């Protein structure tokens, strides 16, 4: 493991810059076109403690009623890795993307809670549905944890 922290110049999710990556989805000026894009923007929103965005992108059937983030827990998000095998699979079926109504994204997120390093390996389930205004949007439903 390198001791160098990842440079904060790019998007927190690993993209080139916030303005060309997750920023437009989080500020509402664009709609995340894929489940992976939505997942990345949610990871970035966690780092920004942007609870309204997290709730807005959470499917109504599984959206938590309690606050997502606690004031006592200081979470520091360190990095996101979207599993490449899944990316390959997604690329292969790109032709069908416009018709997709369900998708999964497997990722590993690293973070520290109160100074303790943690690793989250999750396979997230997403659905795509018409939202308010009629636009098709991706929503996070739930996840499973392979480890
Ligand atoms: Zn991003």
PDB file of N, CA and C and ligand atoms in Angstrom, residues 11-18 20-23 37 40-41 44, ligand 1:
ATOM      1  N   UNK A  11     -12.220  14.048  -9.157  1.00  0.00           N
ATOM      2  CA  UNK A  11     -13.480  13.755  -8.487  1.00  0.00           C
ATOM      3  C   UNK A  11     -13.213  12.741  -7.374  1.00  0.00           C
ATOM      4  N   UNK A  12     -13.890  12.860  -6.230  1.00  0.00           N
ATOM      5  CA  UNK A  12     -13.677  11.897  -5.148  1.00  0.00           C
ATOM      6  C   UNK A  12     -13.862  10.440  -5.591  1.00  0.00           C
ATOM      7  N   UNK A  13     -14.709  10.180  -6.587  1.00  0.00           N
ATOM      8  CA  UNK A  13     -14.956   8.806  -7.021  1.00  0.00           C
ATOM      9  C   UNK A  13     -13.833   8.266  -7.886  1.00  0.00           C
ATOM     10  N   UNK A  14     -12.853   9.108  -8.231  1.00  0.00           N
ATOM     11  CA  UNK A  14     -11.749   8.672  -9.066  1.00  0.00           C
ATOM     12  C   UNK A  14     -11.798   9.247 -10.473  1.00  0.00           C
ATOM     13  N   UNK A  15     -12.857   9.936 -10.801  1.00  0.00           N
ATOM     14  CA  UNK A  15     -12.988  10.569 -12.115  1.00  0.00           C
ATOM     15  C   UNK A  15     -12.062  11.760 -12.246  1.00  0.00           C
ATOM     16  N   UNK A  16     -11.959  12.307 -13.476  1.00  0.00           N
ATOM     17  CA  UNK A  16     -10.986  13.365 -13.735  1.00  0.00           C
ATOM     18  C   UNK A  16     -11.229  14.648 -12.932  1.00  0.00           C
ATOM     19  N   UNK A  17     -12.468  15.096 -12.831  1.00  0.00           N
ATOM     20  CA  UNK A  17     -12.754  16.279 -12.014  1.00  0.00           C
ATOM     21  C   UNK A  17     -14.218  16.254 -11.617  1.00  0.00           C
ATOM     22  N   UNK A  18     -14.507  16.880 -10.495  1.00  0.00           N
ATOM     23  CA  UNK A  18     -15.885  16.889 -10.007  1.00  0.00           C
ATOM     24  C   UNK A  18     -16.838  17.500 -11.037  1.00  0.00           C
ATOM     25  N   UNK A  20     -16.730  17.531 -14.237  1.00  0.00           N
ATOM     26  CA  UNK A  20     -17.013  16.725 -15.432  1.00  0.00           C
ATOM     27  C   UNK A  20     -17.419  15.309 -15.064  1.00  0.00           C
ATOM     28  N   UNK A  21     -17.552  15.053 -13.769  1.00  0.00           N
ATOM     29  CA  UNK A  21     -17.872  13.681 -13.338  1.00  0.00           C
ATOM     30  C   UNK A  21     -19.164  13.690 -12.540  1.00  0.00           C
ATOM     31  N   UNK A  22     -19.083  13.635 -11.229  1.00  0.00           N
ATOM     32  CA  UNK A  22     -20.286  13.505 -10.402  1.00  0.00           C
ATOM     33  C   UNK A  22     -21.008  14.824 -10.155  1.00  0.00           C
ATOM     34  N   UNK A  23     -20.294  15.939 -10.281  1.00  0.00           N
ATOM     35  CA  UNK A  23     -20.858  17.244  -9.929  1.00  0.00           C
ATOM     36  C   UNK A  23     -22.210  17.529 -10.553  1.00  0.00           C
ATOM     37  N   UNK A  37     -22.762   5.400 -12.949  1.00  0.00           N
ATOM     38  CA  UNK A  37     -22.615   6.846 -12.769  1.00  0.00           C
ATOM     39  C   UNK A  37     -23.353   7.305 -11.516  1.00  0.00           C
ATOM     40  N   UNK A  40     -21.374   6.162  -8.449  1.00  0.00           N
ATOM     41  CA  UNK A  40     -20.215   7.026  -8.223  1.00  0.00           C
ATOM     42  C   UNK A  40     -20.636   8.352  -7.593  1.00  0.00           C
ATOM     43  N   UNK A  41     -21.737   8.921  -8.092  1.00  0.00           N
ATOM     44  CA  UNK A  41     -22.171  10.214  -7.562  1.00  0.00           C
ATOM     45  C   UNK A  41     -22.636  10.072  -6.117  1.00  0.00           C
ATOM     46  N   UNK A  44     -19.543  10.017  -3.986  1.00  0.00           N
ATOM     47  CA  UNK A  44     -19.054  11.394  -3.840  1.00  0.00           C
ATOM     48  C   UNK A  44     -19.930  12.184  -2.870  1.00  0.00           C
TER      49      UNK A  44
HETATM   50 ZN1  LIG B   1     -17.116  11.235  -9.856  1.00  0.00          ZN
END
